[in-house]
Coordinates of C-alpha atoms in Angstrom, one line a residue:
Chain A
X27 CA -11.2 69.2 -3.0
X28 CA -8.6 68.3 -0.8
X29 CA -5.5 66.6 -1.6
X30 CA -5.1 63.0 -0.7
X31 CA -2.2 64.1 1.8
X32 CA -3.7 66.9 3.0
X33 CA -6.7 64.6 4.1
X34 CA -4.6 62.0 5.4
X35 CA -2.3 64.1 7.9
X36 CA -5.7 66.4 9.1
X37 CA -8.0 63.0 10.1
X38 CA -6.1 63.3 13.9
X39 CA -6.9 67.0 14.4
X40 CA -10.2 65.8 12.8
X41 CA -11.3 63.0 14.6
X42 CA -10.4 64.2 18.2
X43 CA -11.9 67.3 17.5
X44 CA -15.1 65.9 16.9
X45 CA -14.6 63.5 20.1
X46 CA -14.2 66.5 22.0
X47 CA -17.8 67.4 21.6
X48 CA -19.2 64.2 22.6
X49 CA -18.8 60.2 22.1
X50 CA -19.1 59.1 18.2
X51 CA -18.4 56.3 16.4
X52 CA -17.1 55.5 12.9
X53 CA -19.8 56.2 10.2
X54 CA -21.0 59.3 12.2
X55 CA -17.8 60.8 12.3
X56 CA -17.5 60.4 8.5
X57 CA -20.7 62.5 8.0
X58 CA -20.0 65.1 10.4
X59 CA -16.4 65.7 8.5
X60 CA -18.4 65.5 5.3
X61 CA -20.7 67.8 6.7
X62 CA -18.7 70.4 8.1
X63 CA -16.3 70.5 5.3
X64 CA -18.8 71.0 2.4
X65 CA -18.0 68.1 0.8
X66 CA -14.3 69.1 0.5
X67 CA -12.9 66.5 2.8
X68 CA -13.9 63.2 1.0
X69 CA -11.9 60.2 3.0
X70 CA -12.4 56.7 1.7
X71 CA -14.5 55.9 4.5
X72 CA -12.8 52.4 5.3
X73 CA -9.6 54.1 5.9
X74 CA -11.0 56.2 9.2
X75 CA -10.9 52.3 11.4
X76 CA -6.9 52.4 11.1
X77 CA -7.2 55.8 12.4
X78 CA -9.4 55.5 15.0
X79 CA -7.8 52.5 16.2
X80 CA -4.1 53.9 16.3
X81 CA -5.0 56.6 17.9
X82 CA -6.8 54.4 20.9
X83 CA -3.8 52.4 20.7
X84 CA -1.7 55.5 21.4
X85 CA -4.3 55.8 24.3
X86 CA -5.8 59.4 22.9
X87 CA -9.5 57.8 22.3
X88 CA -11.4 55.3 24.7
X89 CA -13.8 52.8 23.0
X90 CA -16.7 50.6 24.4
X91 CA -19.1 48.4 22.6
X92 CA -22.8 49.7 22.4
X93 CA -25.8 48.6 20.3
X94 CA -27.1 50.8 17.2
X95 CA -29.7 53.0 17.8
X96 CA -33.0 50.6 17.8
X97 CA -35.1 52.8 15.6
X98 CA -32.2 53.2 12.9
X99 CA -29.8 49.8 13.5
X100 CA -32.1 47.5 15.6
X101 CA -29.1 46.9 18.2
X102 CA -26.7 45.8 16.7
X103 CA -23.0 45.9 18.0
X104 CA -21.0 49.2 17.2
X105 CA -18.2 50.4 18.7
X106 CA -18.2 54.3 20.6
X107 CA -15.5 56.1 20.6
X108 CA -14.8 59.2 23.4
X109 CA -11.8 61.5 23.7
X110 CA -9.4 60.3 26.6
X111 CA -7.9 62.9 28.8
X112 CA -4.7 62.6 27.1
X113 CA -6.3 62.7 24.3
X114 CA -7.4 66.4 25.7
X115 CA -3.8 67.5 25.7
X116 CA -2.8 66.3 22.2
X117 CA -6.1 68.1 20.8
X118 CA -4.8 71.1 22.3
X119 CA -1.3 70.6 21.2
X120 CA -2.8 70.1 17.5
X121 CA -4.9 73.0 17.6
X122 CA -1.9 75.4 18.2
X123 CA -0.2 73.8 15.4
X124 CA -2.7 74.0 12.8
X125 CA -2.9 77.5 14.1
X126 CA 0.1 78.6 13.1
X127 CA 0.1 77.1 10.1
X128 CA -3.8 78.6 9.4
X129 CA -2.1 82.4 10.6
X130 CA 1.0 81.9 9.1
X131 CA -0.9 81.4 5.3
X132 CA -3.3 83.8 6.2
X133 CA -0.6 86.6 6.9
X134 CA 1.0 85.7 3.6
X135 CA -2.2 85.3 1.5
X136 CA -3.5 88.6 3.5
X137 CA -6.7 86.9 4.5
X138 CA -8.5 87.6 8.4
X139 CA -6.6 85.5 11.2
X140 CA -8.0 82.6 13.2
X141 CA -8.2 82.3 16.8
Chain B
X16 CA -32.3 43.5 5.5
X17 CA -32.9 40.9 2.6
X18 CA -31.7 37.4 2.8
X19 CA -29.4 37.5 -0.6
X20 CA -27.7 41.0 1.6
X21 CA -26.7 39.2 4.5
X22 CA -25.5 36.2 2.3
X23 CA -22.9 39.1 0.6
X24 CA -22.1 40.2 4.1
X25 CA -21.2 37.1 5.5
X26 CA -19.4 35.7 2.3
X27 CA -17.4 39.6 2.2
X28 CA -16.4 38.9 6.3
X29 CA -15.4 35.5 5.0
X30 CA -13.4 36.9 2.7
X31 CA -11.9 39.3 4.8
X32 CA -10.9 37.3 7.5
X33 CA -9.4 34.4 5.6
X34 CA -7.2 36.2 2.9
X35 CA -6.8 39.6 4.8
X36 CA -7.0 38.4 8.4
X37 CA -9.1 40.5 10.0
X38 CA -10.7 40.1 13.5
X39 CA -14.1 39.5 14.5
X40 CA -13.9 42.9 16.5
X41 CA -13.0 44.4 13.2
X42 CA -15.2 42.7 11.1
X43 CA -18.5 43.9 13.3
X44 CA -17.5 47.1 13.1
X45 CA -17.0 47.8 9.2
X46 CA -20.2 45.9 9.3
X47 CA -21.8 48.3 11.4
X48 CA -20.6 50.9 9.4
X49 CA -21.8 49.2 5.9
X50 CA -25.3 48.3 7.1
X51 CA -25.9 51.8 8.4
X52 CA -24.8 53.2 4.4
X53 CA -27.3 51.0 3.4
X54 CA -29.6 51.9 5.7
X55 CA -29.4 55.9 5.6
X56 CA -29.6 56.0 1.8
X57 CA -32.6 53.5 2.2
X58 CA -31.6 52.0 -1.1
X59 CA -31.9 48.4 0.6
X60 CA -34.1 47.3 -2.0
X61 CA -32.6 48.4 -5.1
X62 CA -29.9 46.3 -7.4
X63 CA -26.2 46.2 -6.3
X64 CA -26.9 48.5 -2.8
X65 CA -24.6 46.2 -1.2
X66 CA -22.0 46.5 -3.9
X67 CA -21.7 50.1 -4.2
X68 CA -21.9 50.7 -0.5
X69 CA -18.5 47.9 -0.1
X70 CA -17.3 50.5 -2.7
X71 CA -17.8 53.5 -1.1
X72 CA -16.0 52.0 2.3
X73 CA -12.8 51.5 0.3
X74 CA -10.6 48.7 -1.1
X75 CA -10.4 45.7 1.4
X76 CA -6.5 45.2 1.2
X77 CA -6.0 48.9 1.4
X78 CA -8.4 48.9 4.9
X79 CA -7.1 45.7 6.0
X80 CA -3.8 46.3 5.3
X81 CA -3.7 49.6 7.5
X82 CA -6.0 47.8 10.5
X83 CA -3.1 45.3 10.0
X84 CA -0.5 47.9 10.9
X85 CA -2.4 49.6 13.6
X86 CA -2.0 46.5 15.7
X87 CA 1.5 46.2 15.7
X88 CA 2.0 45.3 19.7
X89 CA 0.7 42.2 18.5
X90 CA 3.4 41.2 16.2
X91 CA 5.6 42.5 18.9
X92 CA 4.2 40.3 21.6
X93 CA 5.2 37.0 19.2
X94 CA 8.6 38.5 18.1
X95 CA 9.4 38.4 22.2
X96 CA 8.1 34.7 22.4
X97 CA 10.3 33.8 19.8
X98 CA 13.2 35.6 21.2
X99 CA 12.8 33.8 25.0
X100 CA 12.4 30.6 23.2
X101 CA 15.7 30.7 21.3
X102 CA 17.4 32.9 24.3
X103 CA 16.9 29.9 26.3
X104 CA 18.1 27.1 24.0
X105 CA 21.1 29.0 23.1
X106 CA 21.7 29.7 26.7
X107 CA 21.4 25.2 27.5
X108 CA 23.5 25.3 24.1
X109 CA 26.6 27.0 25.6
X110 CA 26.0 25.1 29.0
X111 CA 26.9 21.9 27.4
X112 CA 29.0 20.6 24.2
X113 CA 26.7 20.9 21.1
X114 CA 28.2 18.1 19.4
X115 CA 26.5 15.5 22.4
X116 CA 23.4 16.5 20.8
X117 CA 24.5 16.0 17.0
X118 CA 23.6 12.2 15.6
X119 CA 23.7 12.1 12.1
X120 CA 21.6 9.0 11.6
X121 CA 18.9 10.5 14.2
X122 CA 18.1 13.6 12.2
X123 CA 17.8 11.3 9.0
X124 CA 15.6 9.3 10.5
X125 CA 13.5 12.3 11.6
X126 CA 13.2 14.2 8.1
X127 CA 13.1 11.4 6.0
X128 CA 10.1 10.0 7.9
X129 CA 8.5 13.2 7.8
X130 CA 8.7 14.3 4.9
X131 CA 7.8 10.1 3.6
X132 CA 4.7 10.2 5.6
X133 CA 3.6 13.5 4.6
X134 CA 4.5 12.8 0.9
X135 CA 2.0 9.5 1.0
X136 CA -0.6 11.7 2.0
X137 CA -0.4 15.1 0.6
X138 CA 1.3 16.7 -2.6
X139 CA 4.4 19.1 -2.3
X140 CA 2.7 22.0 -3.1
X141 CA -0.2 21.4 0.1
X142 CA 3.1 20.8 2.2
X143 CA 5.0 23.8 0.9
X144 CA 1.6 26.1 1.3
X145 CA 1.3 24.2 5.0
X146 CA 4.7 25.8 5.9
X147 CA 4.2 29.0 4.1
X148 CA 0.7 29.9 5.8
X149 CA 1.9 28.5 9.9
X150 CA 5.1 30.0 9.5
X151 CA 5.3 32.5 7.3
X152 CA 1.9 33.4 8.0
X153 CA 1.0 33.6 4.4
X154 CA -2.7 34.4 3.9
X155 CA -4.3 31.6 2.9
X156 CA -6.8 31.6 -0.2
X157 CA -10.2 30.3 1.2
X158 CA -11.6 28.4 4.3
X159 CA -10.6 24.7 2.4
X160 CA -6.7 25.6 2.0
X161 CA -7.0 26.3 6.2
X162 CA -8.3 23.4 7.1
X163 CA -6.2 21.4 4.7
X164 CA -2.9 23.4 6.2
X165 CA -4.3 22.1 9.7
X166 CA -4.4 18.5 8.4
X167 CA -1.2 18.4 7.4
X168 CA 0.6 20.1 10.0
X169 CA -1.3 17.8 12.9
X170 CA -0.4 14.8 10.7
X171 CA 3.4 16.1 10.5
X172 CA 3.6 16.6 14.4
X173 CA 2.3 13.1 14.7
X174 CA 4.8 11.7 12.3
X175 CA 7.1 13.7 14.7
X176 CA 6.5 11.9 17.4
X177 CA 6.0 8.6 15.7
X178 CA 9.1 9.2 14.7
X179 CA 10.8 9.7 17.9
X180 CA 9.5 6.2 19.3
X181 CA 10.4 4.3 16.6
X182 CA 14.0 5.6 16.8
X183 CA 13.8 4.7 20.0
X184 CA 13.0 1.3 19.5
X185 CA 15.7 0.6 16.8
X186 CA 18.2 2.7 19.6
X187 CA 17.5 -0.5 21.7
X188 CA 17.6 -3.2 19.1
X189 CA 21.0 -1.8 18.3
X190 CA 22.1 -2.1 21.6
X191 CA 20.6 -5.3 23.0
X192 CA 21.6 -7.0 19.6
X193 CA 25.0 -7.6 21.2
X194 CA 25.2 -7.4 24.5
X195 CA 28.5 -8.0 25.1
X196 CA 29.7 -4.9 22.2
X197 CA 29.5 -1.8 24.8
X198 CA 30.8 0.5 22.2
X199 CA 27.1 0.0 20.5
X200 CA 25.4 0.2 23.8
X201 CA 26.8 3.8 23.7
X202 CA 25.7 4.4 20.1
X203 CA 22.5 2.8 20.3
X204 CA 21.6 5.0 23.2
X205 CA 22.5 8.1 21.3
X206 CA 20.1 7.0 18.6
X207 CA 17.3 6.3 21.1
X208 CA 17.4 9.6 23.1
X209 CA 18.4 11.9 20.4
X210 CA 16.0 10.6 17.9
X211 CA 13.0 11.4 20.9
X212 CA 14.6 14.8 21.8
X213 CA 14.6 15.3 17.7
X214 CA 10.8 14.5 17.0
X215 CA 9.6 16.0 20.2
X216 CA 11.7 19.3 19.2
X217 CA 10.2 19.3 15.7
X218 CA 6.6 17.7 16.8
X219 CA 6.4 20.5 19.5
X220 CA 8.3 23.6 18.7
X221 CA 7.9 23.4 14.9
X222 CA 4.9 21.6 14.2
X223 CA 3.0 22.6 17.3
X224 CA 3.7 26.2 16.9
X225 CA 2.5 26.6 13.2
X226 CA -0.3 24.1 14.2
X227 CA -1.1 26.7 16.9
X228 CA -0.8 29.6 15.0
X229 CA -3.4 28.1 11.8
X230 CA -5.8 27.0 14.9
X231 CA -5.6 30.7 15.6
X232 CA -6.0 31.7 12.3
X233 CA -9.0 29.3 12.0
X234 CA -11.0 30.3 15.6
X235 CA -10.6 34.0 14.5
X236 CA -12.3 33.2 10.8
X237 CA -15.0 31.1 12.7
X238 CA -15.5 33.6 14.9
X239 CA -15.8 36.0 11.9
X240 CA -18.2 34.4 9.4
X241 CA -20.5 34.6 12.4
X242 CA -23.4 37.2 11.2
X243 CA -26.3 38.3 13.2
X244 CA -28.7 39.2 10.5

């Protein structure tokens, strides 16, 4: 299980990389992590909102208000969330970084390289 | 969903919004997200769903404490009305001689009978809380102590201006009392304007603004509570 830090600084490499495959909003994007990760990434799911919202704020995601799903919510109000095009560039900025950091402790660790 | 679920909803939103001060925009969507736990596990009939899904979305203060924070343009925008308010006084300040606008007896006149008033009515601890939660912004403890803070801060801006008049009025008693004394023609008149300019300052700028910001405080909890089942 990941550490409580390691969780916290990877939700903005997290959550736009998930944007960047198509518009989401909060409890989805806590199952796909979950998903993906095996169980190892376990946020307190509250704690994604600040996150989502500081990174609109910083102008990274775009949201609209939609309705749920009728067959699973029955319309209610929920709030989409879709990568912005500066969003785009910071993604790609975060991706080299976690890069290096992934290649840099695989090298050490002598484990196979990522992209 | 079952009628004793959306009761826990809307009393956890009430709860939310009056001690942690949370939007309406915020609310809906933690709601959206709590509903659809519910919903997914299909556990909507079972004992404590609700409870155990408000525990798997976090602690409240934690989650409202960092929705707080992500906001922070907000607090900026009042720091900068603050700061053009007091920009401007200061600047009429050093236009003019400060001590024209210093009467002693005036500003007696305006605490004692606002603080007297307030005391007939409420206790010191309502008053104290009143101040705490408009200007402070200290978060109040449930809907009651919000709509008693509005009480008494709309009484105390009317004992403001009450206030004001009535030092008016003894302004010109003073000075029509003797006619013939000018030297308390000159003091009366100090008492009359500076008592008005006093209450209106306090009635307005101190009252009004914590007054304003409660109201605030009050639309967004209103606004909160609001669940669509």
């Amino acid at each position: 299980m990941a550490t409580k830090e390691l969780v916290a600084a990877s939700s903005r490499p997290l959550v736009l990389s998930i944007l960047e495959r198509g518009e989401s909003y909060g409890y989805a994007i806590i199952q796909d992590v979950k998903a993906r990760s095996g169980g190892e990434l376990q946020w307190t799911d509250g704690m994604l909102y600040p996150v989502l919202h500081r990174l609109e704020r910083e102008g990274l995601i775009k949201s609209r208000w939609g309705t749920a799903d009728e067959s699973s919510g029955g319309g209610r109000k929920r709030k989409y969330y879709q990568l912005s095009r500066e969003g785009g560039k910071a993604l790609k900025a975060e991706k080299t970084q976690w890069l290096n950091v992934h290649n840099t402790l695989a090298q050490l660790w002598g484990v196979p390289h990522a992209g | 969903m079952p009628d004793e679920m959306n009761e826990r909803i809307r009393r956890w939103r009430l709860e939310l919004a009056v001690q942690h001060g949370l939007f309406k925009h915020e609310l809906d969507e933690l709601e959206d997200h709590v509903r659809e736990d519910l919903e997914r596990d299909d556990v909507l009939h079972q004992n404590h769903a609700i409870e155990r899904a408000l525990e798997r979305l976090g602690d409240s203060r934690q989650i409202a404490r960092e929705l707080r924070k992500s906001r922070r343009l907000a607090l900026m925008h009042s720091a900068i009305g603050v700061g053009v308010v007091a920009l401007f006084i200061v600047s009429v300040a050093m236009a003019m001689p400060l001590h024209i606008f210093i009467d002693v007896p005036s500003f007696i006149l305006i605490v004692g009978v606002v603080i007297g008033g307030l005391w007939i009515t409420y206790r010191p601890g309502q008053m104290c809380r009143a101040i705490a939660i408009g200007a402070l912004r200290s978060p109040p403890r449930d809907l009651d102590e919000v709509i008693q803070t509005q009480g008494v801060l709309r009484r105390g801006r009317q004992l403001c201006w009450a206030t004001g008049i009535l030092g008016t009025l003894i302004g010109v008693i003073q000075m029509l009392a003797d006619p013939s004394d000018w030297s308390a023609i000159g003091a009366g008149m100090a008492v009359a304007l500076l008592t008005t300019l006093y209450g209106a300052f306090a009635g307005e700028l101190l009252f009004g603004s914590m007054l304003q910001t409660v109201q605030q405080r009050r639309d967004q909890i209103d606004a909160a509570i609001t669940v669509k089942a």
